Coordinates of C-alpha atoms and ligand atoms in Angstrom, one line a residue:
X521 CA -32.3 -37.9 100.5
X522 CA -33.0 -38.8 103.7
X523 CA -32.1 -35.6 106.7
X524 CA -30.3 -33.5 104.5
X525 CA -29.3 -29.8 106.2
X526 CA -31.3 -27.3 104.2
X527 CA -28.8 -24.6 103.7
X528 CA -29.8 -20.4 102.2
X529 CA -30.2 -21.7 99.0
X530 CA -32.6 -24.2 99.8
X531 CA -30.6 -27.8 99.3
X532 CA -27.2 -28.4 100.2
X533 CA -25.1 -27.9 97.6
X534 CA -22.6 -30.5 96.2
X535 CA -19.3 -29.7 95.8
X536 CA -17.3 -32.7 94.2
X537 CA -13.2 -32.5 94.0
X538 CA -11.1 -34.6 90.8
X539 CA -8.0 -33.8 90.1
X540 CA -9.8 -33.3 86.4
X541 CA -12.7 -31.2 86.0
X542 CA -14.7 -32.3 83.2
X543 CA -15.8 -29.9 80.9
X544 CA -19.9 -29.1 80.7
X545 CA -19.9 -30.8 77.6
X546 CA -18.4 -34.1 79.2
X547 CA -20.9 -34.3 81.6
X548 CA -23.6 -33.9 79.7
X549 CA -22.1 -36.5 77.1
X550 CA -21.0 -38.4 80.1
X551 CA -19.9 -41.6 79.1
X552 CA -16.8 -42.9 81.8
X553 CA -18.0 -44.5 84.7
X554 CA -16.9 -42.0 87.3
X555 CA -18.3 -38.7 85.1
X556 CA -21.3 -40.8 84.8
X557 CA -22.2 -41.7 88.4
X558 CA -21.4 -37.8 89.5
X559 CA -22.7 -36.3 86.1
X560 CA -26.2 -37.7 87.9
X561 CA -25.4 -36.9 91.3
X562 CA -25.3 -33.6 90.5
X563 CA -28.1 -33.2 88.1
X564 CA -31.1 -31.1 89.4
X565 CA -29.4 -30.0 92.1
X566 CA -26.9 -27.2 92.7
X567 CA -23.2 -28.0 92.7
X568 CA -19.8 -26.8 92.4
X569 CA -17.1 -28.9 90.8
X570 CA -13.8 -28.2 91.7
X571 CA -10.0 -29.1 90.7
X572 CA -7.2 -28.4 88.2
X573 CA -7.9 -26.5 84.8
X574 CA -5.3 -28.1 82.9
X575 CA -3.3 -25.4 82.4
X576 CA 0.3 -25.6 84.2
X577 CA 1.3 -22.3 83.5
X578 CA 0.9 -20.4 87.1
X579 CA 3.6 -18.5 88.3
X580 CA 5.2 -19.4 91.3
X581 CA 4.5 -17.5 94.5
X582 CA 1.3 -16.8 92.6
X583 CA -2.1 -17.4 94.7
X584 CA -4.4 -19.4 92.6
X585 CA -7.6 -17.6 91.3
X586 CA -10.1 -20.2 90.3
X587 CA -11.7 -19.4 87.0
X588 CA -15.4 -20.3 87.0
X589 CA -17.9 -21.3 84.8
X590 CA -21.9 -22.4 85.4
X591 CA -24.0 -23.8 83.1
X592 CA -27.4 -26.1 84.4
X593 CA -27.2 -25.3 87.6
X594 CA -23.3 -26.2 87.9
X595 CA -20.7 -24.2 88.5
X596 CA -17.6 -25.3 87.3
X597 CA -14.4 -23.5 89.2
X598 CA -10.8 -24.4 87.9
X599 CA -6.9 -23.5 89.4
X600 CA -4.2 -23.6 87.4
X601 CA -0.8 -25.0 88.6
X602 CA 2.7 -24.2 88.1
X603 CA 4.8 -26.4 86.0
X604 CA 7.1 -27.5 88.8
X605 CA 4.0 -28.1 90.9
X606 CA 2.8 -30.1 88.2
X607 CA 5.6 -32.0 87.5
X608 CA 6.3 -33.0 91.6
X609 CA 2.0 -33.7 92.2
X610 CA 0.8 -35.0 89.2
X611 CA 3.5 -36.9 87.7
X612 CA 5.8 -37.3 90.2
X613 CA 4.1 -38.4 93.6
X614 CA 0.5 -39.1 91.8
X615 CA 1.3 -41.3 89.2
X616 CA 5.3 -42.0 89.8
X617 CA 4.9 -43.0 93.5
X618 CA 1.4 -43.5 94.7
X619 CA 0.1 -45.2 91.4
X620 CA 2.6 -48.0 91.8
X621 CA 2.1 -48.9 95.4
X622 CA -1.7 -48.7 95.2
X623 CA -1.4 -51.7 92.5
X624 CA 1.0 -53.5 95.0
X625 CA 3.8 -52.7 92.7
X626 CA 6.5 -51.4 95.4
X627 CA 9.1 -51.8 92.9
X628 CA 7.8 -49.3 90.2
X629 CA 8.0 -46.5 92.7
X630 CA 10.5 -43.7 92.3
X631 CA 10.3 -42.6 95.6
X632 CA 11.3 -39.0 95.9
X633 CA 11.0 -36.4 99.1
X634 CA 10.8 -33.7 97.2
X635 CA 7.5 -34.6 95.5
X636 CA 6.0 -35.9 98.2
X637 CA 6.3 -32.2 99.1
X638 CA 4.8 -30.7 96.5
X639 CA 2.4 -33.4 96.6
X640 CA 1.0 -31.9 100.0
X641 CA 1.8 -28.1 98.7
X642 CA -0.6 -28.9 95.9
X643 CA -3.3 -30.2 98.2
X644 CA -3.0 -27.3 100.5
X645 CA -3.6 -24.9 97.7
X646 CA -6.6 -26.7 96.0
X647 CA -7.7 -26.4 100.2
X648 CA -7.0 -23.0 100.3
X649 CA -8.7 -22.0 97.1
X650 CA -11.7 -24.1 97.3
X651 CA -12.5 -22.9 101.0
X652 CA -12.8 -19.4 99.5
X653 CA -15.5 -21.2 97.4
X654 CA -17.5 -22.6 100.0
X655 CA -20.8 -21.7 101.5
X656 CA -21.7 -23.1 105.1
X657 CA -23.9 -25.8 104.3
X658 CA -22.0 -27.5 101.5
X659 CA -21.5 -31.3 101.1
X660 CA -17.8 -32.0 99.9
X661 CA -16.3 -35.4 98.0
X662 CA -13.3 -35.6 97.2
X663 CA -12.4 -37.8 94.7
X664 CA -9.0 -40.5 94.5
X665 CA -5.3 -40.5 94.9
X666 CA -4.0 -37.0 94.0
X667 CA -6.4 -35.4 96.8
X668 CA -5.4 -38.2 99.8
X669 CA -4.8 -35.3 102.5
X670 CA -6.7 -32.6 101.1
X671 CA -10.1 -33.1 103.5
X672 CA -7.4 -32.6 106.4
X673 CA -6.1 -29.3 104.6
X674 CA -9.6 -27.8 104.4
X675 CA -9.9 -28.6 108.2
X676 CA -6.9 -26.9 109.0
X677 CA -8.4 -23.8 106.7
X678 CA -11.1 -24.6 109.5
X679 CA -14.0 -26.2 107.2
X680 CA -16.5 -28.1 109.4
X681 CA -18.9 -29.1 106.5
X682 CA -19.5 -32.8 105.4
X683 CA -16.1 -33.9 103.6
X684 CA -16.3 -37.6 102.1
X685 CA -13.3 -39.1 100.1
X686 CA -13.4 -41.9 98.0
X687 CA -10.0 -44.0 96.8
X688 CA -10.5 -45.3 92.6
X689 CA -7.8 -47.3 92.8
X690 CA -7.0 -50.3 95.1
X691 CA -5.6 -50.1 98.5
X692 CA -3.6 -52.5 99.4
X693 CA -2.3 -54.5 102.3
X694 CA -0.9 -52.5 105.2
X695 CA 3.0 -53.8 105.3
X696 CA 3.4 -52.7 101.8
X697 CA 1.2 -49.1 102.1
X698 CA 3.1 -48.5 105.0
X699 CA 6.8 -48.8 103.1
X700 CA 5.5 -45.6 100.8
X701 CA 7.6 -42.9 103.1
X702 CA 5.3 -40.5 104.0
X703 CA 2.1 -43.3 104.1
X704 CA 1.7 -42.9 108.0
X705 CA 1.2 -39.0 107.3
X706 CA -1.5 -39.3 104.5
X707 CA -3.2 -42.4 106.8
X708 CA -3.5 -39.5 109.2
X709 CA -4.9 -37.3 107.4
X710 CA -7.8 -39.3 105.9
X711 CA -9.4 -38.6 110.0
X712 CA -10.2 -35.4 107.8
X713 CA -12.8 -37.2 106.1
X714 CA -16.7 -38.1 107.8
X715 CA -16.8 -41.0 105.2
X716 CA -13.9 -43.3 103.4
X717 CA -15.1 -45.0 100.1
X718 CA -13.0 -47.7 98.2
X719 CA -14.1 -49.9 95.5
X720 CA -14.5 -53.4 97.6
X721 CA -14.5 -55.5 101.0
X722 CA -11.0 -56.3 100.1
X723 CA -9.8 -52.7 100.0
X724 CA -11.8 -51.6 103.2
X725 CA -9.7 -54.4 105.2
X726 CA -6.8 -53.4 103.7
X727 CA -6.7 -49.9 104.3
X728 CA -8.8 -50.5 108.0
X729 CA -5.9 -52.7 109.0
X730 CA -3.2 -49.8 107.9
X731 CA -5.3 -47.1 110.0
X732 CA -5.4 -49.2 112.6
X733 CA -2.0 -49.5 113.1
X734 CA -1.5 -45.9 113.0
X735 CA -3.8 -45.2 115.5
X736 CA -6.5 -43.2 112.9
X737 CA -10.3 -43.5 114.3
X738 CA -11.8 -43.2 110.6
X739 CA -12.7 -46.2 109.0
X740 CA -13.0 -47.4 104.9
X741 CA -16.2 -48.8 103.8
X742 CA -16.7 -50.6 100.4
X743 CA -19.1 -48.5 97.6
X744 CA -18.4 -50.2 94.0
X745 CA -18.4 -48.2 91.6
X746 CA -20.9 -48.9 88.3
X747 CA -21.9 -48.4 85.1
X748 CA -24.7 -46.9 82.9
X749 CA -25.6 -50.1 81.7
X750 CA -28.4 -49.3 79.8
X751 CA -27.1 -46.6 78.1
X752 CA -24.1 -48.9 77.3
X753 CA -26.3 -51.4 76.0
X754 CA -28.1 -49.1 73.6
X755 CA -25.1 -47.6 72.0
X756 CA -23.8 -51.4 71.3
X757 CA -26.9 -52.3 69.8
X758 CA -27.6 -49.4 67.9
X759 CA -23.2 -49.2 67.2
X760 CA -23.9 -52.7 65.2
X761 CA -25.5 -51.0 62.1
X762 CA -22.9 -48.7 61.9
X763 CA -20.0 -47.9 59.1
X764 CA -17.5 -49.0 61.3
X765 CA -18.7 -52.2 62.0
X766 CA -19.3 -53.0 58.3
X767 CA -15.5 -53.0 57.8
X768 CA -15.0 -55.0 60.9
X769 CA -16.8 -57.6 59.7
X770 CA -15.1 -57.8 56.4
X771 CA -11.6 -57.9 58.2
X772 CA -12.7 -60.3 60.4
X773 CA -13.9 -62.8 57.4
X774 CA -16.0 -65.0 60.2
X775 CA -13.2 -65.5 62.3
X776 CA -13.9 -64.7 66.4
X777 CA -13.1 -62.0 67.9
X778 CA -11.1 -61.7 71.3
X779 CA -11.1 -58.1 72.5
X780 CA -9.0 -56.1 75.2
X781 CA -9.8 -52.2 75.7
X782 CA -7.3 -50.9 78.1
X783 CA -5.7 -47.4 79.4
X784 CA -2.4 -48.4 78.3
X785 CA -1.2 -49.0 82.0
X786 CA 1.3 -51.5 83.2
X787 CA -1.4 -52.6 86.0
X788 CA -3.8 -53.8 83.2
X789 CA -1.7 -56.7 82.1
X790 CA -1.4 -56.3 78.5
X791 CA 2.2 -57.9 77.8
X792 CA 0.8 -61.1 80.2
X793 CA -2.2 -60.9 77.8
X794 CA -0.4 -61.5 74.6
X795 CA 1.8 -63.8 75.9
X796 CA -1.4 -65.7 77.2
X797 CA -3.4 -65.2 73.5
X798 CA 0.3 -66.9 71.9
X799 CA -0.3 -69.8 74.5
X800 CA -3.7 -70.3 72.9
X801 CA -1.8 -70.2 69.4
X802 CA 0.5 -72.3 70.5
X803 CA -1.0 -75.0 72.6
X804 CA -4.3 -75.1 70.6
X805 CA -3.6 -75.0 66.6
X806 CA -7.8 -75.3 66.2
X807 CA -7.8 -71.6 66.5
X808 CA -4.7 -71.0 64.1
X809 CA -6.5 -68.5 61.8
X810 CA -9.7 -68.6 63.1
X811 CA -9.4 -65.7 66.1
X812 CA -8.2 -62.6 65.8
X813 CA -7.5 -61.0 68.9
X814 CA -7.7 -56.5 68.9
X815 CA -6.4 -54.9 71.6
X816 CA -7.2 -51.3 72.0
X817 CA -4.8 -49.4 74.1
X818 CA -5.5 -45.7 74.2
X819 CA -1.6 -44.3 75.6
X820 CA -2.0 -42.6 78.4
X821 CA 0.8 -40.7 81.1
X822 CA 2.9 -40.7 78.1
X823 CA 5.4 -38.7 79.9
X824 CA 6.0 -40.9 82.6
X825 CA 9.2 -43.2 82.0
X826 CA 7.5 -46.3 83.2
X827 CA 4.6 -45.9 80.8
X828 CA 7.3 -45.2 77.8
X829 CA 8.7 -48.6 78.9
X830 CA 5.8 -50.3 78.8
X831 CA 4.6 -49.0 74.9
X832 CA 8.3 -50.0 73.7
X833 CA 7.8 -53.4 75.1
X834 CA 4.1 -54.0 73.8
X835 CA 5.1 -52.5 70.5
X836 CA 8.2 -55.3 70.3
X837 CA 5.7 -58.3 71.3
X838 CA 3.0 -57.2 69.0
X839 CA 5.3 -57.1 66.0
X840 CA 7.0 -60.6 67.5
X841 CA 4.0 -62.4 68.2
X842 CA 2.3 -61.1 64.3
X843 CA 5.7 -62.0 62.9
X844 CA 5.8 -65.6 64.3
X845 CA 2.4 -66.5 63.6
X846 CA 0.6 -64.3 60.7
X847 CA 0.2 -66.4 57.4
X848 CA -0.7 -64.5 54.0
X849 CA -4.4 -63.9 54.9
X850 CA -4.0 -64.0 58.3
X851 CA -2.9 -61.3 60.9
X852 CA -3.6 -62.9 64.4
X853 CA -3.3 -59.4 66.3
X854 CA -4.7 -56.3 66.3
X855 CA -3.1 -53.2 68.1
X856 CA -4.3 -50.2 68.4
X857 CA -2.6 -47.4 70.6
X858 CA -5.6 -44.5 69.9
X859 CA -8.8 -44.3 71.7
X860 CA -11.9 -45.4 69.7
X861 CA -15.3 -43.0 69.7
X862 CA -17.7 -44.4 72.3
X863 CA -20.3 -46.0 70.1
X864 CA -17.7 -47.8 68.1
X865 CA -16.2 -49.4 70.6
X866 CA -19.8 -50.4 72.6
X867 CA -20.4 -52.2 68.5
X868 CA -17.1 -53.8 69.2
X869 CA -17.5 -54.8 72.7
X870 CA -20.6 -56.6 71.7
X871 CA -19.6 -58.2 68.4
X872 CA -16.5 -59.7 70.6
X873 CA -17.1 -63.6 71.5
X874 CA -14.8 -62.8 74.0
X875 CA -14.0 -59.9 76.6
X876 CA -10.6 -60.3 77.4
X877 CA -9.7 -58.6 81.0
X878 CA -6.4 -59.5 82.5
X879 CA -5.4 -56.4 85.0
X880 CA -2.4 -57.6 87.2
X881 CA -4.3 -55.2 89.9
X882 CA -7.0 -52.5 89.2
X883 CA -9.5 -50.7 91.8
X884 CA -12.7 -51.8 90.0
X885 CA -12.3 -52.3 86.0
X886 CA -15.0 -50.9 84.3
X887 CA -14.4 -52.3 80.6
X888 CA -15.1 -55.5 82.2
X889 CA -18.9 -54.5 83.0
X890 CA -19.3 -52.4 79.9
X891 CA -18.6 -56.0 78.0
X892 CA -21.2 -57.6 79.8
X893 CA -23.5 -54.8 79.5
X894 CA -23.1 -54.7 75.4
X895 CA -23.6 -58.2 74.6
X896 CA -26.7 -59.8 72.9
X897 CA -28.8 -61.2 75.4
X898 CA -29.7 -64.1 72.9
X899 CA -26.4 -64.8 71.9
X900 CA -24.0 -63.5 74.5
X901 CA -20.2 -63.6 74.4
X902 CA -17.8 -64.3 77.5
X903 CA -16.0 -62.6 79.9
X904 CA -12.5 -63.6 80.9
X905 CA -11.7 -61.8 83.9
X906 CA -8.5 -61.1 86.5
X907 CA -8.9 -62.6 89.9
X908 CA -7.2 -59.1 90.5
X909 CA -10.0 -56.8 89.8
X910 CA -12.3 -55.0 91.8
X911 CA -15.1 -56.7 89.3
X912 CA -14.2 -60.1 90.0
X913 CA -16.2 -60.3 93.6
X914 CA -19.2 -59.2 91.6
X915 CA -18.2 -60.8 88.1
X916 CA -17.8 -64.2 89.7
X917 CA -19.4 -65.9 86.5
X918 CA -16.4 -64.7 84.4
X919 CA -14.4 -67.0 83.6
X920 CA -11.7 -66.2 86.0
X921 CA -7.7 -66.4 85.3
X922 CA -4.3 -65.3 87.0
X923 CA -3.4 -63.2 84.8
X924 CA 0.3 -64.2 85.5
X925 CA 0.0 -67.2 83.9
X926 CA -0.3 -67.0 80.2
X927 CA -0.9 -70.8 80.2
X928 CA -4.1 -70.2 82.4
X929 CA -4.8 -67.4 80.0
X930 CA -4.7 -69.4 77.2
X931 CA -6.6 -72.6 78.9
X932 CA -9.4 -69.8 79.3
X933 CA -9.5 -68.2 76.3
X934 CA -9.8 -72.4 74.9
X935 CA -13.0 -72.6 77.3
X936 CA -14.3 -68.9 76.1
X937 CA -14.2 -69.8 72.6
X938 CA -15.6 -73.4 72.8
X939 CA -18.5 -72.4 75.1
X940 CA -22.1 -74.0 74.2
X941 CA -24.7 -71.4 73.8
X942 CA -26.6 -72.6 77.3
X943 CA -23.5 -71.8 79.3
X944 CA -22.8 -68.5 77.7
X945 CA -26.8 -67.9 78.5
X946 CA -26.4 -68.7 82.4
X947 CA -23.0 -67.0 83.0
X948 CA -24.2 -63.7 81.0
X949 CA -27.1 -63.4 82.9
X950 CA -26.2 -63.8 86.4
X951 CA -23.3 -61.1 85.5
X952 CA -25.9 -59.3 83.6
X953 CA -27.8 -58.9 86.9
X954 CA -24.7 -57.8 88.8
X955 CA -24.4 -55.2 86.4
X956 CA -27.3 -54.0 86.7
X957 CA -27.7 -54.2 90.4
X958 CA -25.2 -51.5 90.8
X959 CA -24.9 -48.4 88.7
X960 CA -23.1 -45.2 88.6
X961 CA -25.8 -43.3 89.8
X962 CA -26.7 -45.8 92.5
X963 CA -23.1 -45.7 93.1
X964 CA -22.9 -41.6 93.9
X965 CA -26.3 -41.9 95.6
X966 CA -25.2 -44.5 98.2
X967 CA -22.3 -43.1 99.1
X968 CA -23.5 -39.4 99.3
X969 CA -26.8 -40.6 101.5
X970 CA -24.1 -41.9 104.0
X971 CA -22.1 -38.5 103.8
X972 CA -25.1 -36.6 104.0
X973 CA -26.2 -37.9 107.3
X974 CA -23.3 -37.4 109.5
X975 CA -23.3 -35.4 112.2
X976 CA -21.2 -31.9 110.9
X977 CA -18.1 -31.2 112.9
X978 CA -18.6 -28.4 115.0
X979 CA -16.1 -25.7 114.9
X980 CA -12.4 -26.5 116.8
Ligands
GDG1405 C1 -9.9 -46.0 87.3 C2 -9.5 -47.3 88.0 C3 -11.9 -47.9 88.2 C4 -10.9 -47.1 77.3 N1 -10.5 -47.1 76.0 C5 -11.4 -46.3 75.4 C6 -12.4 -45.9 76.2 N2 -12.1 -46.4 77.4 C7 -12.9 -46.2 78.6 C8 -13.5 -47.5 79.0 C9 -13.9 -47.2 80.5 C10 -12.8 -46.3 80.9 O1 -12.2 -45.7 79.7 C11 -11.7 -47.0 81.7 O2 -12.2 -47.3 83.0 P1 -11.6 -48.5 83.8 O3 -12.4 -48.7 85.0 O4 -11.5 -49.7 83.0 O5 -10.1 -48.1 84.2 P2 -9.2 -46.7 84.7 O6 -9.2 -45.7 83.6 O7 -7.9 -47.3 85.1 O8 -10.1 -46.2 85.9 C12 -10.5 -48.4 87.8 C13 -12.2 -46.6 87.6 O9 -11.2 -45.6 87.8 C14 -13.6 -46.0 88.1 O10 -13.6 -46.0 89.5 O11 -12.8 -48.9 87.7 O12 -10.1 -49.5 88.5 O13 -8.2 -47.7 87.7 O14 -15.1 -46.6 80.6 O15 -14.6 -47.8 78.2 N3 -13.4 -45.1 75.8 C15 -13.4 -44.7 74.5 N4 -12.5 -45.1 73.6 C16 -11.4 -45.9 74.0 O16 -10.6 -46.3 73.1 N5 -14.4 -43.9 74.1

């Protein structure tokens, strides 16, 4: 890896920062995109992986003691939180404030001072006991949204090692960042950070032309995030012989499959999406009874009010849309708020004749390349994809919607399902190649061989 410092211990050790830590198990089952891509950054060579246990029972006025673990060569090193402290960080200013704005969605913010305080408290004290973690020659990334300013909080604890950050999410368009209060104090503190990752050229201009304007000398640089699509690929072949898919080919009695796998987010665009499948309904009776369309929506941030919102709405328009249109043999959606095991839903993914991804805004989209990754290359199914996610730039063989527009949703899904094999062969295969091009683990490697040769800060 290029001129790597060679620390006491031989290589430099990796230290990655999530608000998460996964456990060892995870990692070594590593099957998300992000655990995936750092699960084999870290492999075979020492590393520390720090962040929140969990737990939110810390006492306040309590100084965190991390709680470590190593197994392989990793150490694993977990803080707990207080309950207000989680409340105000994680739900509050993470996922209440800076979630919202991230996905251009200014009005879903519930701006409050007070979290944005212990927003920053919560950073300093993953800074302050991390640093106590820390040997000289360590390499640090910090990973998304909740951990923002903490590279400037370990430089004010005085760390001079390599700190990278990189942002999951989208970043987007100065004049709206910059109504967030509080935005011109985190763009300054991302000058904590040697190297700024975000998931594409669109975000890097974005977030460039907000530092700008704030005077910050760091600059964003695009590092899409991957898959493991061969791993992907092997679970959806081998996920076709299984029990599971027995019984979803006897419920779907021939008919096509449309499928949508979602965090069940209001930036994936899952009302707009069965609004844009009853288009189809409508406006094309040849597929009356002959699609069914699942949608599996794992709930997630079930305590935040927006995200309650959002289930009681899709719970009204699933029951709507079934009630309008199902006939005796015939239920037209399938909605499903649990998470499916991973090799049942790579079987899914490639017995779908359509991939259905309509996010109103999402950093990269993952699902979207794990589709292409698990269909049959002689007979592959096709994508319809968001103009709005990070994907799209590389998924430009999609077919490609505004997912605003339920008629364009439907006009797609019309083209998906019609599609003459030779199409469906060209399309899957240039995306195919995209796919493969870039990988989690050629993901964490580019972005860590940039980090790794920076010139360290010398002590202030
Ligand atoms: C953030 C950014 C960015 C979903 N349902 C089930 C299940 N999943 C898995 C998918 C996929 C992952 O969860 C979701 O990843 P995405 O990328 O689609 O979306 P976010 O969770 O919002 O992730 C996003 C990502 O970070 C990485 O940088 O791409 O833009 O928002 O792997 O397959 N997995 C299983 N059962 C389910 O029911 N096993």
């Amino acid at each position: 890896m290029g001129s790597r410092s060679m620390g006491s211990r031989g290589m430099a050790r990796l230290v990655v920062v999530s608000n998460r830590v996964p456990s060892p198990r995870e990692v070594s089952q590593a099957a998300g995109g992000l655990t995936v891509g750092l699960a084999d950054a870290i492999k075979g060579q020492p590393s520390l992986w720090f962040g929140w246990s969990g737990s939110s029972t810390a006492r306040e006025g309590d100084e965190p003691v991390p709680t470590a673990i190593e197994q392989n060569g990793v150490t694993y090193a977990t803080i707990d939180l207080t309950a207000r402290q989680h409340k105000g960080f994680y739900q509050g200013f993470s996922n209440g404030i800076l979630w919202p704005v991230c996905h251009y969605r200014l009005g879903l913010m519930q701006y409050s001072r007070e979290e944005l305080d212990t927003y920053l408290e919560v950073n300093a004290r993953y800074a302050r006991a991390l640093k106590a973690l820390l040997e000289p020659d360590d390499t640090i990334w910090v990973q998304d949204y909740q951990l923002f300013p903490l590279g400037a909080a370990l430089r004010r604890d005085g760390v001079t090692s390599r700190i990278g950050f990189f942002l999951h999410i989208p970043f987007p368009p100065e004049q709206l960042f910059r109504a967030l209060p509080g935005a011109d104090l985190l763009l300054a503190d991302l000058d904590g950070y040697d190297v700024v990752g975000v998931q594409t050229e669109q975000d890097a201009a974005n977030m460039n032309g907000a530092l700008q304007a704030v005077g910050v000398a760091v600059r964003a640089q695009a590092y899409p995030i991957g898959i493991d699509p061969k791993s992907f690929a092997r679970q959806a072949a081998r996920g076709e012989t299984s029990k599971e898919m027995g019984r979803l080919t006897q419920a779907l009695n021939n008919r096509a499959l449309i499928l949508g796998v979602d965090r069940l987010d209001y930036s994936k665009g899952i009302p707009e999406r069965f609004r844009g499948f009853e288009r189809l309904l409508q406006r094309f009776p040849a597929h009356r009874g002959k699609v069914s369309f699942m949608q599996i929506a794992p709930v997630s941030r079930g305590e935040v009010a927006e995200y309650k919102a959002l289930r009681r709405q899709l719970d009204e328009l699933a029951g709507r849309i079934n009630g309008d249109w199902a006939e005796i043999d015939w239920i037209p959606l399938r909605y499903i708020t649990r998470g499916l095991p991973r090799k049942v839903l790579a079987g899914v993914h490639r017995r779908a004749a359509v991939g259905l991804v309509t996010p109103l805004r999402d950093g990269m989209n993952l699902v979207a390349k794990e589709y292409v990754a698990a269909q049959d290359p002689a007979d592959p199914g096709v994508l319809v994809l968001s103009r709005f996610a990070g994907a799209a730039p590389e998924l430009g063989d999609a077919v490609l919607v505004n997912p605003y527009d339920p008629d364009e949703i439907a006009e797609a899904l019309d083209r998906a399902l019609t599609m003459a094999l030779p199409e469906r062969l060209r399309r899957w295969e240039a995306m195919n190649a995209a796919v493969t091009r870039v990988t989690a683990a050629s993901w964490a490697r580019g972005f860590l061989d940039v980090l790794n040769n920076v010139q360290v800060r010398q002590a202030a």
